[in-house]
Amino acid sequence: MKEQVKQKFAELYGEGAVCYASPGRINLIGEHTDYNGGFVFPGAVDKGIVAAIKLNGTDKVRAYALDLGEESVFGLNEEDKPAQSWACYIFGVCREMQKRGGTLGGFDTVFAGDVPLGAGMSSSAALESTFAFAMNELFDCGIDKFELARVGQATEHNYCGVNCGIMDQFASVFGKKGNLMRLDCRSMEYEYFPFDPKGYKLVLVDSRVKHELVGSPYNDRRASCERVAKVLGQEFLRGASMEQLDAVKEQISEEDYKRARYVIGEERRVLDVCEALEKGDYETVGRRMYETHWGMSKDYEVSCEELDFLAGLAEECGVTGSRIMGGGFGGCTINLVKDELYDAFIAKAKSEFNAKYGHEPKIYDVVISDGSRRLE
Ligand code: GLA
């Protein structure tokens, strides 16, 4: 990918570009907990965005998306927001860097990516992190790594309409080869966990379905959680117990109750999984993954028929753990599979899914990799 973007850059804008890269992410457990001040447990993957960039001495950005064959030219003032949605990510990052004191100028860039779109692996965070990291170096902004992750998050909030948490951008910036990261999204303390389960594989089964629900269901889920936290007199749902939730049951809607019940359960599950991993107890890890799946399906209602089918199939095949990954409404399941079961499970997932939905799911073996970086 690096050679391709460099070559296209040379063709369009000349020699002398420098390349930067940032990855997408997986998340072992801890879904929809980040904006609730809870824990997440992601890792960066070996798929991401690569961008060739060179300052151009003007006040304009010329950006070329290699995968789409499209160019966007825009300025760096608030009113210069480009029309193409992909370009808004780059524009938003520049604006957020400026808001944090960065003095930016124009640049040329060609970028490409191999994070499957709509799979719940955060292609957008990979794009944001690539440019936040690069701008910080190229324009010497002196912004620390946590703030770079916040630049990506603020880009989603202010320029892309998604009130996301910090997990994806954090994972993309802070990723470390062979390690998962447990982040406490309230204190922002984090810890690396070497992840190399002997005798198991971590594999994603991508349903390749994306259900566009009416309105903005992700933001709705977040709003539900915030309403319940308010009734509980807390800033976040984090730290609330089931007893506290039950005590206010009459004051909240049934729907909000179910949303909060999932989040409170999920907080405990992340901690359980970390503890189990340290003991090499993968059975517990897997059980919690299934609990997360059905919680996301029945209480949080962000799964869909295809993903419930895949998780159910995994369970039938004796897969240790399986669940929908990421924000939901489509995308993939993440599966913890014993080596000896791997081939049979993948074959069955492909054929049965195909028989029912008319296309095979895509399979990605998870390789936990490094975060944002300059490529030599
Ligand atoms: C999306 C968001 C994250 C997080 C997940 C769900 O990926 O960008 O902040 O909330 O959904 O865990």
Short mmCIF file of C-alpha atoms and ligand atoms in Angstrom, two decimals:
data_model
loop_
_atom_site.label_atom_id
_atom_site.label_comp_id
_atom_site.label_asym_id
_atom_site.label_seq_id
_atom_site.Cartn_x
_atom_site.Cartn_y
_atom_site.Cartn_z
CA MET A 1 0.00 0.00 0.00
CA LYS A 2 2.87 2.34 0.85
CA GLU A 3 4.42 1.93 -2.59
CA GLN A 4 1.06 2.52 -4.27
CA VAL A 5 0.30 5.76 -2.45
CA LYS A 6 3.87 7.00 -2.99
CA GLN A 7 3.66 6.28 -6.68
CA LYS A 8 0.31 8.00 -7.06
CA PHE A 9 1.58 10.94 -5.04
CA ALA A 10 4.58 11.33 -7.34
CA GLU A 11 2.29 11.21 -10.36
CA LEU A 12 -0.12 13.83 -9.00
CA TYR A 13 1.94 16.12 -6.82
CA GLY A 14 5.64 15.32 -7.30
CA GLU A 15 8.43 13.77 -5.25
CA GLY A 16 9.38 14.10 -1.61
CA ALA A 17 6.32 12.88 0.32
CA VAL A 18 6.64 11.23 3.71
CA CYS A 19 4.38 8.29 4.65
CA TYR A 20 2.34 7.86 7.82
CA ALA A 21 0.14 4.97 8.90
CA SER A 22 -2.48 4.20 11.55
CA PRO A 23 -4.40 0.97 12.15
CA GLY A 24 -7.98 -0.07 12.63
CA ARG A 25 -8.81 -1.97 15.83
CA ILE A 26 -10.49 -4.95 17.34
CA ASN A 27 -12.05 -4.95 20.80
CA LEU A 28 -12.00 -8.15 22.83
CA ILE A 29 -14.71 -6.91 25.18
CA GLY A 30 -16.12 -3.65 26.59
CA GLU A 31 -18.57 -2.38 23.99
CA HIS A 32 -20.49 0.90 24.37
CA THR A 33 -18.72 1.40 27.68
CA ASP A 34 -16.29 4.13 26.59
CA TYR A 35 -18.79 7.01 26.55
CA ASN A 36 -20.14 5.69 29.85
CA GLY A 37 -16.79 6.25 31.55
CA GLY A 38 -16.17 2.49 31.72
CA PHE A 39 -13.48 0.09 30.51
CA VAL A 40 -12.60 -1.05 27.00
CA PHE A 41 -10.13 -3.71 25.93
CA PRO A 42 -9.06 -3.06 22.33
CA GLY A 43 -5.96 -3.76 20.26
CA ALA A 44 -4.73 -2.30 16.98
CA VAL A 45 -4.71 -4.54 13.91
CA ASP A 46 -2.51 -5.06 10.86
CA LYS A 47 -4.98 -3.26 8.61
CA GLY A 48 -5.14 0.51 8.39
CA ILE A 49 -4.60 3.69 6.46
CA VAL A 50 -1.38 4.80 4.78
CA ALA A 51 -0.96 8.41 3.65
CA ALA A 52 1.82 10.07 1.68
CA ILE A 53 1.99 13.73 2.69
CA LYS A 54 4.04 16.79 1.75
CA LEU A 55 3.60 20.41 2.73
CA ASN A 56 2.82 22.58 -0.30
CA GLY A 57 3.44 26.10 1.02
CA THR A 58 -0.10 27.28 0.19
CA ASP A 59 -3.18 27.59 2.40
CA LYS A 60 -4.96 24.74 0.62
CA VAL A 61 -5.10 21.00 1.12
CA ARG A 62 -5.16 18.76 -1.94
CA ALA A 63 -6.22 15.27 -0.89
CA TYR A 64 -6.58 12.25 -3.12
CA ALA A 65 -8.40 9.09 -1.99
CA LEU A 66 -6.73 6.32 -3.96
CA ASP A 67 -9.42 3.71 -3.26
CA LEU A 68 -12.12 6.01 -4.63
CA GLY A 69 -10.06 7.75 -7.32
CA GLU A 70 -11.34 11.10 -6.04
CA GLU A 71 -9.65 14.39 -5.21
CA SER A 72 -10.83 17.05 -2.79
CA VAL A 73 -9.34 20.54 -2.48
CA PHE A 74 -10.20 22.62 0.56
CA GLY A 75 -8.99 25.46 2.77
CA LEU A 76 -8.39 25.34 6.50
CA ASN A 77 -11.04 27.74 7.76
CA GLU A 78 -14.32 26.63 9.30
CA GLU A 79 -16.32 27.66 6.24
CA ASP A 80 -14.13 25.52 3.94
CA LYS A 81 -15.72 22.19 4.91
CA PRO A 82 -15.46 19.95 1.84
CA ALA A 83 -18.44 18.26 0.20
CA GLN A 84 -17.06 14.70 0.15
CA SER A 85 -17.68 12.89 3.42
CA TRP A 86 -14.26 11.18 3.35
CA ALA A 87 -12.54 14.57 3.05
CA CYS A 88 -14.44 15.85 6.11
CA TYR A 89 -12.38 13.51 8.28
CA ILE A 90 -9.14 15.12 7.12
CA PHE A 91 -10.61 18.61 7.26
CA GLY A 92 -12.02 17.96 10.75
CA VAL A 93 -8.66 16.75 12.02
CA CYS A 94 -6.96 19.91 10.69
CA ARG A 95 -9.59 22.12 12.33
CA GLU A 96 -9.34 20.32 15.66
CA MET A 97 -5.53 20.62 15.57
CA GLN A 98 -5.91 24.34 14.96
CA LYS A 99 -8.35 24.65 17.87
CA ARG A 100 -5.62 23.14 20.05
CA GLY A 101 -3.10 25.78 19.05
CA GLY A 102 -1.56 24.07 16.01
CA THR A 103 -0.44 26.40 13.21
CA LEU A 104 -1.24 24.46 10.05
CA GLY A 105 -0.65 25.25 6.39
CA GLY A 106 -1.54 23.58 3.13
CA PHE A 107 -0.37 20.13 2.13
CA ASP A 108 -0.83 17.50 -0.55
CA THR A 109 -1.74 13.94 0.28
CA VAL A 110 -2.62 10.62 -1.28
CA PHE A 111 -4.02 7.94 1.00
CA ALA A 112 -5.35 4.40 0.81
CA GLY A 113 -6.68 1.86 3.29
CA ASP A 114 -7.31 -1.82 3.80
CA VAL A 115 -9.60 -1.73 6.84
CA PRO A 116 -12.82 -3.33 5.57
CA LEU A 117 -15.48 -0.61 5.52
CA GLY A 118 -18.54 -1.17 7.67
CA ALA A 119 -16.98 -4.13 9.45
CA GLY A 120 -16.83 -2.32 12.81
CA MET A 121 -13.03 -2.13 12.71
CA SER A 122 -12.83 1.66 12.76
CA SER A 123 -11.59 2.68 9.37
CA SER A 124 -12.57 6.25 10.24
CA ALA A 125 -10.44 6.32 13.40
CA ALA A 126 -7.52 4.98 11.34
CA LEU A 127 -7.95 7.87 8.92
CA GLU A 128 -8.23 10.48 11.68
CA SER A 129 -5.26 9.14 13.62
CA THR A 130 -3.08 9.03 10.53
CA PHE A 131 -3.62 12.72 9.86
CA ALA A 132 -3.57 13.84 13.49
CA PHE A 133 -0.24 12.08 14.02
CA ALA A 134 1.20 13.40 10.76
CA MET A 135 0.03 17.01 11.23
CA ASN A 136 1.46 17.00 14.72
CA GLU A 137 4.90 16.04 13.37
CA LEU A 138 4.91 18.01 10.14
CA PHE A 139 3.68 21.26 11.70
CA ASP A 140 5.42 20.70 15.01
CA CYS A 141 2.23 21.19 17.05
CA GLY A 142 3.53 19.60 20.26
CA ILE A 143 0.22 17.86 21.02
CA ASP A 144 0.49 14.75 23.21
CA LYS A 145 -0.78 11.32 22.14
CA PHE A 146 -3.95 11.36 24.24
CA GLU A 147 -4.88 14.72 22.78
CA LEU A 148 -4.26 13.33 19.27
CA ALA A 149 -6.82 10.63 20.03
CA ARG A 150 -9.20 13.35 21.23
CA VAL A 151 -8.64 15.25 17.99
CA GLY A 152 -10.00 12.22 16.11
CA GLN A 153 -12.93 11.86 18.50
CA ALA A 154 -13.78 15.57 18.26
CA THR A 155 -13.63 15.27 14.47
CA GLU A 156 -16.37 12.62 14.67
CA HIS A 157 -18.46 14.80 17.00
CA ASN A 158 -18.05 18.13 15.23
CA TYR A 159 -17.61 17.23 11.56
CA CYS A 160 -19.11 13.76 11.06
CA GLY A 161 -22.15 13.67 13.35
CA VAL A 162 -21.20 10.68 15.52
CA ASN A 163 -21.02 11.20 19.28
CA CYS A 164 -18.51 8.39 19.69
CA GLY A 165 -16.38 7.55 22.69
CA ILE A 166 -12.58 7.52 22.76
CA MET A 167 -11.89 3.80 22.25
CA ASP A 168 -11.23 3.66 18.50
CA GLN A 169 -8.92 6.64 18.30
CA PHE A 170 -7.11 5.61 21.47
CA ALA A 171 -6.52 2.11 20.09
CA SER A 172 -5.34 3.44 16.75
CA VAL A 173 -2.83 5.87 18.28
CA PHE A 174 -1.61 3.75 21.21
CA GLY A 175 -1.63 0.26 19.62
CA LYS A 176 1.28 -2.03 20.42
CA LYS A 177 2.22 -5.21 18.60
CA GLY A 178 1.07 -8.34 20.46
CA ASN A 179 -0.75 -6.35 23.15
CA LEU A 180 -4.33 -5.54 24.03
CA MET A 181 -4.92 -2.40 26.05
CA ARG A 182 -7.29 -1.94 28.92
CA LEU A 183 -8.34 1.67 29.08
CA ASP A 184 -10.31 3.20 31.91
CA CYS A 185 -12.30 5.80 30.00
CA ARG A 186 -12.97 7.84 33.14
CA SER A 187 -9.45 8.25 34.49
CA MET A 188 -7.82 7.58 31.09
CA GLU A 189 -5.35 5.22 32.75
CA TYR A 190 -4.36 2.32 30.56
CA GLU A 191 -2.40 -0.87 30.74
CA TYR A 192 -0.92 -3.11 28.05
CA PHE A 193 -1.82 -6.83 28.24
CA PRO A 194 0.36 -9.18 26.16
CA PHE A 195 -2.12 -11.29 24.22
CA ASP A 196 -1.01 -14.62 22.79
CA PRO A 197 -3.52 -17.28 23.83
CA LYS A 198 -1.76 -20.60 23.33
CA GLY A 199 -3.93 -23.04 21.45
CA TYR A 200 -6.47 -20.42 20.35
CA LYS A 201 -7.01 -18.09 17.45
CA LEU A 202 -8.84 -14.80 17.35
CA VAL A 203 -10.77 -14.47 14.11
CA LEU A 204 -13.29 -12.00 12.72
CA VAL A 205 -16.24 -13.20 10.71
CA ASP A 206 -17.52 -10.29 8.68
CA SER A 207 -21.19 -10.58 7.73
CA ARG A 208 -20.72 -7.82 5.14
CA VAL A 209 -24.06 -6.40 6.10
CA LYS A 210 -24.59 -2.85 7.24
CA HIS A 211 -28.04 -1.92 8.40
CA GLU A 212 -28.70 1.76 8.08
CA LEU A 213 -31.26 2.37 10.76
CA VAL A 214 -33.45 5.42 10.62
CA GLY A 215 -32.00 8.41 12.44
CA SER A 216 -28.82 7.99 14.39
CA PRO A 217 -29.13 4.89 16.59
CA TYR A 218 -25.61 5.16 17.99
CA ASN A 219 -26.29 8.65 19.31
CA ASP A 220 -29.66 7.45 20.64
CA ARG A 221 -27.98 4.72 22.68
CA ARG A 222 -25.63 7.25 24.15
CA ALA A 223 -28.52 9.58 24.98
CA SER A 224 -30.34 6.74 26.80
CA CYS A 225 -27.29 6.12 28.97
CA GLU A 226 -26.90 9.79 29.77
CA ARG A 227 -30.54 10.08 30.80
CA VAL A 228 -30.20 7.18 33.23
CA ALA A 229 -26.91 8.51 34.63
CA LYS A 230 -28.64 11.81 35.29
CA VAL A 231 -31.49 10.17 37.16
CA LEU A 232 -28.87 8.33 39.23
CA GLY A 233 -27.16 11.65 39.96
CA GLN A 234 -23.92 10.53 38.30
CA GLU A 235 -21.79 11.95 35.50
CA PHE A 236 -21.47 8.50 33.92
CA LEU A 237 -23.21 5.14 34.23
CA ARG A 238 -19.81 3.81 35.27
CA GLY A 239 -19.84 2.61 38.85
CA ALA A 240 -23.62 2.26 39.11
CA SER A 241 -24.86 -1.08 40.47
CA MET A 242 -27.85 -3.16 39.36
CA GLU A 243 -29.45 -2.34 42.74
CA GLN A 244 -29.13 1.38 42.08
CA LEU A 245 -30.60 0.90 38.64
CA ASP A 246 -33.52 -1.13 40.00
CA ALA A 247 -34.21 1.58 42.56
CA VAL A 248 -34.93 4.12 39.78
CA LYS A 249 -36.72 1.70 37.47
CA GLU A 250 -40.04 3.51 37.81
CA GLN A 251 -38.50 6.85 36.87
CA ILE A 252 -37.04 5.74 33.54
CA SER A 253 -38.44 4.17 30.41
CA GLU A 254 -38.31 0.42 29.95
CA GLU A 255 -36.02 0.94 27.00
CA ASP A 256 -33.55 3.09 28.92
CA TYR A 257 -33.62 0.52 31.72
CA LYS A 258 -32.54 -2.22 29.33
CA ARG A 259 -29.79 -0.07 27.83
CA ALA A 260 -28.37 0.70 31.27
CA ARG A 261 -28.66 -2.93 32.36
CA TYR A 262 -26.43 -3.95 29.46
CA VAL A 263 -23.82 -1.26 30.20
CA ILE A 264 -23.63 -2.07 33.90
CA GLY A 265 -23.17 -5.76 33.10
CA GLU A 266 -20.53 -5.00 30.49
CA GLU A 267 -18.38 -3.06 32.91
CA ARG A 268 -18.08 -6.13 35.14
CA ARG A 269 -17.42 -8.40 32.18
CA VAL A 270 -14.36 -6.44 31.03
CA LEU A 271 -12.77 -6.75 34.44
CA ASP A 272 -13.63 -10.45 34.60
CA VAL A 273 -12.02 -11.04 31.22
CA CYS A 274 -8.80 -9.26 32.20
CA GLU A 275 -8.60 -11.32 35.37
CA ALA A 276 -9.33 -14.56 33.50
CA LEU A 277 -6.70 -13.77 30.86
CA GLU A 278 -4.05 -13.37 33.52
CA LYS A 279 -4.89 -16.86 34.73
CA GLY A 280 -5.03 -18.31 31.22
CA ASP A 281 -8.70 -19.10 31.82
CA TYR A 282 -10.01 -18.79 28.27
CA GLU A 283 -13.28 -20.55 29.05
CA THR A 284 -14.32 -17.62 31.23
CA VAL A 285 -13.15 -15.14 28.58
CA GLY A 286 -15.32 -16.91 26.02
CA ARG A 287 -18.37 -17.11 28.28
CA ARG A 288 -18.25 -13.38 28.89
CA MET A 289 -17.99 -12.78 25.15
CA TYR A 290 -21.24 -14.67 24.57
CA GLU A 291 -22.90 -12.77 27.40
CA THR A 292 -21.84 -9.53 25.76
CA HIS A 293 -23.25 -10.68 22.45
CA TRP A 294 -26.69 -11.49 23.83
CA GLY A 295 -26.68 -8.35 25.96
CA MET A 296 -25.95 -6.26 22.88
CA SER A 297 -28.62 -8.14 21.01
CA LYS A 298 -31.48 -8.25 23.53
CA ASP A 299 -30.88 -5.30 25.86
CA TYR A 300 -28.82 -2.82 23.89
CA GLU A 301 -30.44 -3.83 20.60
CA VAL A 302 -27.50 -3.07 18.32
CA SER A 303 -27.16 -6.53 16.78
CA CYS A 304 -29.05 -7.87 13.79
CA GLU A 305 -30.34 -11.19 12.50
CA GLU A 306 -27.17 -12.04 10.57
CA LEU A 307 -24.88 -11.46 13.54
CA ASP A 308 -27.13 -13.34 15.93
CA PHE A 309 -27.00 -16.18 13.44
CA LEU A 310 -23.18 -16.12 13.38
CA ALA A 311 -22.88 -16.03 17.17
CA GLY A 312 -25.42 -18.85 17.46
CA LEU A 313 -23.53 -20.90 14.90
CA ALA A 314 -20.27 -20.36 16.79
CA GLU A 315 -21.93 -21.59 19.96
CA GLU A 316 -23.20 -24.69 18.14
CA CYS A 317 -19.72 -25.40 16.79
CA GLY A 318 -18.25 -25.26 20.30
CA VAL A 319 -16.34 -22.02 19.67
CA THR A 320 -15.04 -20.72 23.03
CA GLY A 321 -16.34 -17.16 22.64
CA SER A 322 -18.14 -15.13 19.98
CA ARG A 323 -19.83 -11.78 19.87
CA ILE A 324 -20.70 -8.82 17.71
CA MET A 325 -17.84 -6.31 17.69
CA GLY A 326 -17.87 -2.52 17.57
CA GLY A 327 -20.78 -0.11 17.49
CA GLY A 328 -23.19 -2.63 15.96
CA PHE A 329 -25.98 -2.60 13.35
CA GLY A 330 -23.96 -4.95 11.15
CA GLY A 331 -20.28 -5.70 10.71
CA CYS A 332 -18.52 -8.71 12.17
CA THR A 333 -18.29 -11.09 15.08
CA ILE A 334 -15.04 -11.59 16.97
CA ASN A 335 -14.39 -15.24 17.81
CA LEU A 336 -12.04 -16.98 20.19
CA VAL A 337 -11.56 -20.41 18.63
CA LYS A 338 -9.51 -23.42 19.66
CA ASP A 339 -6.90 -24.25 17.00
CA GLU A 340 -8.36 -27.68 16.35
CA LEU A 341 -11.86 -26.26 15.77
CA TYR A 342 -10.79 -23.42 13.52
CA ASP A 343 -11.08 -25.07 10.09
CA ALA A 344 -14.41 -26.74 10.77
CA PHE A 345 -15.89 -23.54 12.23
CA ILE A 346 -14.79 -21.34 9.34
CA ALA A 347 -16.06 -23.84 6.75
CA LYS A 348 -19.41 -24.09 8.50
CA ALA A 349 -19.76 -20.34 9.01
CA LYS A 350 -19.11 -19.79 5.31
CA SER A 351 -21.44 -22.44 3.98
CA GLU A 352 -24.35 -21.97 6.38
CA PHE A 353 -24.26 -18.19 6.18
CA ASN A 354 -24.12 -18.39 2.41
CA ALA A 355 -27.05 -20.81 2.32
CA LYS A 356 -29.15 -18.47 4.44
CA TYR A 357 -28.12 -15.00 3.29
CA GLY A 358 -26.81 -15.56 -0.21
CA HIS A 359 -23.21 -14.52 0.29
CA GLU A 360 -20.20 -15.79 2.22
CA PRO A 361 -18.87 -13.86 5.19
CA LYS A 362 -15.28 -12.60 4.97
CA ILE A 363 -12.74 -14.03 7.39
CA TYR A 364 -9.93 -12.01 8.97
CA ASP A 365 -7.34 -13.54 11.27
CA VAL A 366 -6.52 -10.98 13.95
CA VAL A 367 -2.90 -9.83 14.10
CA ILE A 368 -2.38 -7.37 16.94
CA SER A 369 -0.13 -4.60 15.66
CA ASP A 370 1.42 -1.19 16.30
CA GLY A 371 -0.38 2.17 16.44
CA SER A 372 0.17 5.47 14.58
CA ARG A 373 3.63 5.90 13.11
CA ARG A 374 5.78 7.44 10.45
CA LEU A 375 6.90 4.87 7.88
CA GLU A 376 10.59 4.90 7.00
C1 GLA B 1 -17.90 2.79 17.94
C2 GLA B 1 -17.44 4.07 18.65
C3 GLA B 1 -16.65 3.75 19.91
C4 GLA B 1 -17.41 2.76 20.81
C5 GLA B 1 -17.90 1.57 19.99
C6 GLA B 1 -18.77 0.66 20.80
O1 GLA B 1 -16.81 2.08 17.45
O2 GLA B 1 -16.63 4.85 17.78
O3 GLA B 1 -16.36 4.94 20.60
O4 GLA B 1 -18.45 3.40 21.50
O5 GLA B 1 -18.63 1.97 18.85
O6 GLA B 1 -18.05 0.06 21.81
#
